[in-house]
């Protein structure tokens, strides 16, 4: 069984030589007036607290805080019966994890170079590094994965 004190390399604060933030619950990261997530471009990753691996790796050229708020908004849309999709494609999958009792946490890297080609390239490199570290498995919510009957599906 996975020991939550054993952080796999994909959850490290120095993963792939980036200076990742500490982990925060999604709601703490986007809390009005006290948000931990910065209002700057960057990369972000999601995990289920106490579980191995990641459930999503993303990027934004605008505000990390705004992008994570879009993710929370997407979970609310799906919870109200709307179809998965905008404002964030991972919303339905994140909601699936939360409904299965997981606390979704986020960590990010601010980027000083907002060039979209560079940022998107690094996102692709992180997904590839994740697949290498975890045995060719995508993060659960990447590419519209979902939970079905308590089991992650890709």
Coordinates of N, CA and C in Angstrom, one line a residue:
X1 N 0.8 -1.2 0.0 CA 0.0 0.0 0.0 C 0.9 1.2 0.0
X2 N 0.4 2.3 -0.7 CA 1.1 3.5 -0.8 C 1.2 4.2 0.6
X3 N 2.3 4.7 1.0 CA 2.5 5.4 2.2 C 2.5 6.9 1.8
X4 N 1.5 7.7 2.3 CA 1.5 9.1 1.9 C 2.7 9.9 2.2
X5 N 3.6 9.5 3.1 CA 4.8 10.2 3.4 C 5.9 9.9 2.3
X6 N 5.6 8.9 1.5 CA 6.5 8.6 0.3 C 6.0 9.4 -0.9
X7 N 6.5 10.5 -1.2 CA 6.1 11.3 -2.3 C 6.8 10.7 -3.6
X8 N 6.0 10.3 -4.6 CA 6.7 9.9 -5.8 C 7.3 11.1 -6.5
X9 N 8.2 10.8 -7.4 CA 9.0 11.9 -8.0 C 8.1 12.9 -8.7
X10 N 6.9 12.5 -9.2 CA 6.1 13.4 -10.0 C 5.4 14.5 -9.0
X11 N 5.4 14.2 -7.7 CA 4.8 15.1 -6.7 C 5.9 15.9 -6.0
X12 N 7.2 15.7 -6.4 CA 8.3 16.4 -5.7 C 8.2 17.9 -6.0
X13 N 8.6 18.8 -5.1 CA 8.7 20.2 -5.3 C 9.8 20.6 -6.3
X14 N 10.6 19.7 -6.7 CA 11.7 19.9 -7.6 C 11.5 19.1 -8.9
X15 N 10.3 18.5 -9.1 CA 10.1 17.6 -10.2 C 10.5 18.3 -11.6
X16 N 11.3 17.5 -12.3 CA 11.8 18.0 -13.6 C 12.5 19.3 -13.6
X17 N 13.2 19.6 -12.5 CA 14.0 20.8 -12.3 C 13.2 22.1 -12.3
X18 N 12.0 22.0 -11.9 CA 11.2 23.2 -11.8 C 11.0 23.5 -10.3
X19 N 10.7 24.7 -10.0 CA 10.5 25.2 -8.6 C 9.0 25.2 -8.3
X20 N 8.5 24.0 -8.0 CA 7.0 23.9 -7.8 C 6.6 24.5 -6.4
X21 N 5.5 25.0 -6.4 CA 4.9 25.5 -5.1 C 4.6 24.3 -4.2
X22 N 4.3 24.6 -2.9 CA 3.8 23.6 -2.0 C 2.4 23.1 -2.6
X23 N 1.9 22.1 -2.0 CA 0.6 21.5 -2.4 C -0.5 22.2 -1.6
X24 N -1.6 22.6 -2.2 CA -2.7 23.2 -1.6 C -4.0 22.6 -2.1
X25 N -5.0 22.4 -1.3 CA -6.3 22.0 -1.8 C -6.8 23.0 -2.8
X26 N -7.5 22.5 -3.8 CA -8.0 23.3 -4.9 C -8.7 24.6 -4.3
X27 N -9.6 24.3 -3.4 CA -10.3 25.5 -2.8 C -9.5 26.5 -2.1
X28 N -8.5 26.0 -1.4 CA -7.6 27.0 -0.7 C -6.8 27.8 -1.7
X29 N -6.4 27.1 -2.8 CA -5.6 27.8 -3.8 C -6.3 29.0 -4.5
X30 N -7.7 28.9 -4.5 CA -8.5 29.9 -5.2 C -9.4 30.7 -4.3
X31 N -9.2 30.6 -3.0 CA -10.1 31.2 -2.1 C -10.1 32.8 -2.3
X32 N -11.3 33.3 -2.4 CA -11.4 34.8 -2.6 C -10.7 35.5 -1.5
X33 N -9.9 36.5 -1.9 CA -9.2 37.5 -1.0 C -8.0 36.8 -0.3
X34 N -7.9 35.5 -0.3 CA -6.8 34.8 0.4 C -6.2 33.7 -0.5
X35 N -6.4 33.8 -1.8 CA -5.9 32.8 -2.7 C -4.4 32.6 -2.6
X36 N -4.0 31.3 -2.6 CA -2.6 31.0 -2.6 C -2.1 31.0 -4.1
X37 N -2.9 30.6 -5.0 CA -2.4 30.6 -6.4 C -2.1 32.0 -6.9
X38 N -1.0 32.2 -7.6 CA -0.6 33.5 -8.1 C -1.5 34.0 -9.3
X39 N -1.5 35.2 -9.5 CA -2.2 35.9 -10.7 C -1.2 36.1 -11.8
X40 N -0.5 35.0 -12.2 CA 0.5 35.0 -13.2 C 0.5 33.8 -14.1
X41 N 1.1 33.8 -15.3 CA 1.1 32.6 -16.1 C 2.0 31.5 -15.5
X42 N 1.7 30.2 -16.0 CA 2.5 29.1 -15.5 C 2.0 27.8 -15.8
X43 N 2.6 26.8 -15.1 CA 2.2 25.4 -15.2 C 1.6 25.0 -13.9
X44 N 0.7 24.0 -14.0 CA 0.1 23.5 -12.7 C -0.1 22.0 -12.9
X45 N -0.2 21.3 -11.7 CA -0.4 19.9 -11.7 C -1.4 19.6 -10.5
X46 N -2.2 18.6 -10.7 CA -3.2 18.2 -9.7 C -2.9 16.8 -9.3
X47 N -3.2 16.5 -8.0 CA -3.1 15.2 -7.4 C -4.2 14.9 -6.4
X48 N -4.4 13.7 -6.1 CA -5.3 13.3 -5.0 C -4.5 13.2 -3.8
X49 N -4.8 13.9 -2.7 CA -4.0 13.9 -1.5 C -3.8 12.4 -1.0
X50 N -2.6 12.1 -0.7 CA -2.3 10.7 -0.2 C -2.2 9.6 -1.2
X51 N -2.3 9.9 -2.5 CA -2.3 8.9 -3.5 C -1.0 9.2 -4.4
X52 N -0.6 8.1 -5.0 CA 0.6 8.3 -5.9 C 0.1 9.0 -7.2
X53 N 1.1 9.6 -7.9 CA 0.9 10.1 -9.2 C 0.1 11.4 -9.2
X54 N -0.2 11.8 -10.4 CA -0.9 13.1 -10.7 C -2.2 12.7 -11.4
X55 N -3.2 13.7 -11.4 CA -4.4 13.5 -12.1 C -4.5 14.4 -13.3
X56 N -3.7 15.5 -13.3 CA -3.7 16.4 -14.5 C -2.5 17.3 -14.4
X57 N -2.0 17.6 -15.6 CA -0.9 18.6 -15.8 C -1.4 19.6 -16.8
X58 N -1.3 20.9 -16.5 CA -1.8 21.9 -17.3 C -1.0 23.2 -17.4
X59 N -1.4 24.1 -18.2 CA -0.6 25.3 -18.4 C -1.6 26.5 -18.7
X60 N -1.2 27.7 -18.4 CA -2.0 28.8 -18.7 C -1.1 30.0 -19.0
X61 N -1.5 30.8 -20.0 CA -0.7 32.0 -20.4 C -1.2 33.2 -19.7
X62 N -2.3 33.1 -18.9 CA -2.9 34.2 -18.2 C -2.6 34.1 -16.7
X63 N -3.6 33.8 -16.0 CA -3.5 33.7 -14.5 C -3.7 32.3 -14.0
X64 N -2.7 31.8 -13.3 CA -2.9 30.5 -12.7 C -4.2 30.5 -11.8
X65 N -4.4 31.5 -11.0 CA -5.5 31.6 -10.1 C -6.8 31.5 -10.9
X66 N -6.9 32.3 -12.0 CA -8.1 32.3 -12.9 C -8.3 30.9 -13.5
X67 N -7.3 30.3 -14.0 CA -7.4 29.0 -14.6 C -7.9 28.0 -13.6
X68 N -7.4 28.0 -12.4 CA -7.9 27.1 -11.4 C -9.3 27.4 -10.9
X69 N -9.7 28.6 -11.0 CA -11.1 29.0 -10.7 C -12.0 28.5 -11.8
X70 N -11.5 28.5 -13.0 CA -12.3 27.9 -14.1 C -12.5 26.4 -13.9
X71 N -11.5 25.8 -13.4 CA -11.6 24.3 -13.1 C -12.6 24.1 -12.1
X72 N -12.7 24.9 -11.0 CA -13.7 24.7 -10.0 C -15.1 25.0 -10.6
X73 N -15.2 26.0 -11.4 CA -16.4 26.3 -12.1 C -16.9 25.2 -12.9
X74 N -16.0 24.5 -13.6 CA -16.4 23.4 -14.5 C -16.9 22.2 -13.6
X75 N -16.3 22.0 -12.4 CA -16.8 20.9 -11.6 C -18.3 21.2 -11.2
X76 N -18.5 22.5 -10.9 CA -19.9 22.9 -10.5 C -20.9 22.7 -11.6
X77 N -20.4 23.1 -12.9 CA -21.3 22.9 -14.0 C -21.7 21.4 -14.2
X78 N -20.7 20.5 -14.1 CA -21.0 19.1 -14.2 C -21.9 18.6 -13.1
X79 N -21.6 19.1 -11.9 CA -22.4 18.7 -10.7 C -23.9 19.1 -10.9
X80 N -24.1 20.2 -11.6 CA -25.5 20.7 -11.8 C -26.2 20.0 -13.0
X81 N -25.5 19.0 -13.7 CA -26.1 18.3 -14.7 C -25.7 18.7 -16.1
X82 N -24.8 19.7 -16.3 CA -24.4 20.1 -17.6 C -23.3 19.1 -18.1
X83 N -23.2 19.2 -19.4 CA -22.2 18.3 -20.1 C -20.8 18.8 -19.8
X84 N -19.8 17.9 -19.6 CA -18.4 18.2 -19.4 C -17.9 19.1 -20.6
X85 N -16.9 19.9 -20.3 CA -16.3 20.8 -21.3 C -15.9 22.1 -20.7
X86 N -16.1 23.2 -21.5 CA -15.6 24.5 -21.0 C -16.3 24.8 -19.7
X87 N -15.7 25.5 -18.8 CA -14.5 26.3 -19.0 C -13.2 25.5 -18.8
X88 N -13.3 24.2 -18.4 CA -12.1 23.4 -18.2 C -12.4 22.0 -18.5
X89 N -11.6 21.4 -19.4 CA -11.9 20.0 -19.8 C -11.7 19.0 -18.7
X90 N -11.0 19.3 -17.6 CA -10.7 18.3 -16.6 C -11.8 18.4 -15.5
X91 N -12.8 19.3 -15.6 CA -13.8 19.5 -14.5 C -14.5 18.2 -14.1
X92 N -15.0 17.5 -15.1 CA -15.8 16.3 -14.8 C -14.9 15.2 -14.1
X93 N -13.7 15.1 -14.5 CA -12.8 14.1 -13.9 C -12.4 14.5 -12.5
X94 N -12.2 15.8 -12.3 CA -11.9 16.2 -10.9 C -13.1 16.0 -10.0
X95 N -14.2 16.3 -10.5 CA -15.5 16.1 -9.7 C -15.6 14.6 -9.4
X96 N -15.3 13.7 -10.4 CA -15.4 12.3 -10.1 C -14.5 11.9 -9.0
X97 N -13.3 12.4 -9.0 CA -12.3 12.1 -7.9 C -12.9 12.6 -6.5
X98 N -13.4 13.8 -6.5 CA -14.0 14.4 -5.3 C -15.2 13.6 -4.8
X99 N -16.0 13.1 -5.7 CA -17.2 12.3 -5.3 C -16.7 11.0 -4.8
X100 N -15.6 10.5 -5.2 CA -15.0 9.2 -4.7 C -14.2 9.4 -3.4
X101 N -14.3 10.6 -2.8 CA -13.8 10.8 -1.5 C -12.3 11.4 -1.4
X102 N -11.8 11.7 -2.6 CA -10.4 12.3 -2.6 C -10.4 13.8 -2.5
X103 N -9.4 14.3 -1.9 CA -9.1 15.8 -1.8 C -8.2 16.1 -2.9
X104 N -8.6 16.9 -3.9 CA -7.8 17.3 -5.0 C -6.9 18.5 -4.6
X105 N -5.6 18.3 -4.8 CA -4.6 19.4 -4.5 C -3.9 19.8 -5.7
X106 N -3.4 21.0 -5.6 CA -2.7 21.7 -6.8 C -1.3 22.2 -6.4
X107 N -0.4 22.2 -7.3 CA 0.9 22.8 -7.1 C 1.2 23.5 -8.5
X108 N 2.0 24.5 -8.5 CA 2.3 25.3 -9.7 C 3.7 25.8 -9.8
X109 N 4.0 26.2 -11.0 CA 5.3 26.9 -11.3 C 4.9 28.2 -12.0
X110 N 5.3 29.3 -11.5 CA 5.1 30.6 -12.2 C 6.1 30.7 -13.3
X111 N 5.7 31.2 -14.5 CA 6.7 31.4 -15.6 C 6.8 32.8 -15.9
X112 N 8.1 33.2 -16.0 CA 8.4 34.6 -16.4 C 8.3 34.8 -17.9
X113 N 8.5 33.7 -18.6 CA 8.4 33.8 -20.1 C 7.1 33.2 -20.6
X114 N 6.1 34.1 -20.8 CA 4.8 33.6 -21.2 C 4.6 33.2 -22.6
X115 N 5.8 33.0 -23.4 CA 5.7 32.5 -24.8 C 4.9 31.2 -24.8
X116 N 3.7 31.2 -25.5 CA 2.9 30.0 -25.5 C 3.6 28.8 -26.0
X117 N 4.4 28.9 -27.0 CA 5.1 27.7 -27.6 C 6.0 27.1 -26.5
X118 N 6.7 27.9 -25.8 CA 7.6 27.4 -24.7 C 6.8 26.8 -23.6
X119 N 5.7 27.4 -23.2 CA 4.9 26.9 -22.0 C 4.2 25.6 -22.4
X120 N 3.6 25.6 -23.6 CA 3.0 24.3 -24.1 C 4.0 23.2 -24.3
X121 N 5.2 23.6 -24.8 CA 6.2 22.6 -24.9 C 6.6 22.0 -23.6
X122 N 6.8 22.8 -22.6 CA 7.1 22.3 -21.3 C 6.0 21.4 -20.7
X123 N 4.7 21.8 -20.9 CA 3.6 21.0 -20.5 C 3.7 19.6 -21.2
X124 N 4.0 19.5 -22.5 CA 4.2 18.2 -23.2 C 5.3 17.4 -22.6
X125 N 6.4 18.1 -22.3 CA 7.6 17.4 -21.7 C 7.2 16.9 -20.3
X126 N 6.4 17.6 -19.5 CA 6.0 17.1 -18.2 C 5.1 15.9 -18.3
X127 N 4.2 15.9 -19.3 CA 3.3 14.7 -19.5 C 4.2 13.5 -19.9
X128 N 5.2 13.7 -20.8 CA 6.1 12.7 -21.2 C 6.9 12.1 -20.0
X129 N 7.4 13.1 -19.2 CA 8.1 12.7 -18.0 C 7.3 11.9 -17.0
X130 N 6.0 12.3 -16.9 CA 5.1 11.6 -16.1 C 4.9 10.1 -16.6
X131 N 4.6 10.0 -17.9 CA 4.5 8.7 -18.5 C 5.7 7.8 -18.2
X132 N 6.9 8.4 -18.4 CA 8.1 7.6 -18.1 C 8.2 7.2 -16.7
X133 N 7.9 8.1 -15.8 CA 8.0 7.8 -14.3 C 6.9 6.8 -13.9
X134 N 5.8 6.8 -14.5 CA 4.7 6.0 -14.0 C 4.3 4.8 -14.9
X135 N 5.2 4.5 -15.8 CA 5.0 3.3 -16.6 C 4.0 3.5 -17.8
X136 N 4.2 4.6 -18.5 CA 3.4 4.9 -19.7 C 1.9 5.1 -19.5
X137 N 1.6 5.5 -18.3 CA 0.2 5.9 -17.9 C 0.1 7.4 -17.9
X138 N -1.0 7.8 -18.5 CA -1.3 9.3 -18.5 C -1.9 9.7 -17.1
X139 N -1.7 10.9 -16.7 CA -2.5 11.4 -15.5 C -4.0 11.1 -15.7
X140 N -4.7 10.7 -14.7 CA -6.1 10.2 -14.9 C -7.0 11.1 -15.6
X141 N -6.9 12.4 -15.4 CA -7.8 13.4 -16.0 C -7.3 13.9 -17.3
X142 N -6.1 13.6 -17.7 CA -5.5 14.1 -18.9 C -6.2 13.4 -20.1
X143 N -6.5 14.2 -21.1 CA -7.2 13.6 -22.3 C -8.6 13.1 -22.0
X144 N -9.3 13.8 -21.1 CA -10.7 13.5 -20.7 C -10.9 12.1 -20.0
X145 N -9.9 11.7 -19.2 CA -10.1 10.4 -18.5 C -11.2 10.7 -17.4
X146 N -11.7 9.6 -16.9 CA -12.7 9.7 -15.8 C -12.6 8.5 -14.8
X147 N -13.3 8.6 -13.8 CA -13.4 7.5 -12.8 C -14.7 6.8 -13.1
X148 N -14.7 5.5 -13.1 CA -15.9 4.7 -13.3 C -15.9 3.6 -12.3
X149 N -16.9 3.5 -11.5 CA -17.0 2.5 -10.4 C -15.8 2.5 -9.5
X150 N -15.3 3.7 -9.2 CA -14.2 3.8 -8.3 C -12.8 3.5 -8.9
X151 N -12.7 3.3 -10.2 CA -11.5 2.9 -10.8 C -11.1 4.0 -11.8
X152 N -9.9 4.6 -11.8 CA -9.5 5.5 -12.8 C -9.5 4.9 -14.2
X153 N -10.0 5.6 -15.2 CA -10.0 5.1 -16.6 C -9.3 6.2 -17.4
X154 N -8.5 5.8 -18.4 CA -7.8 6.7 -19.2 C -8.4 6.7 -20.6

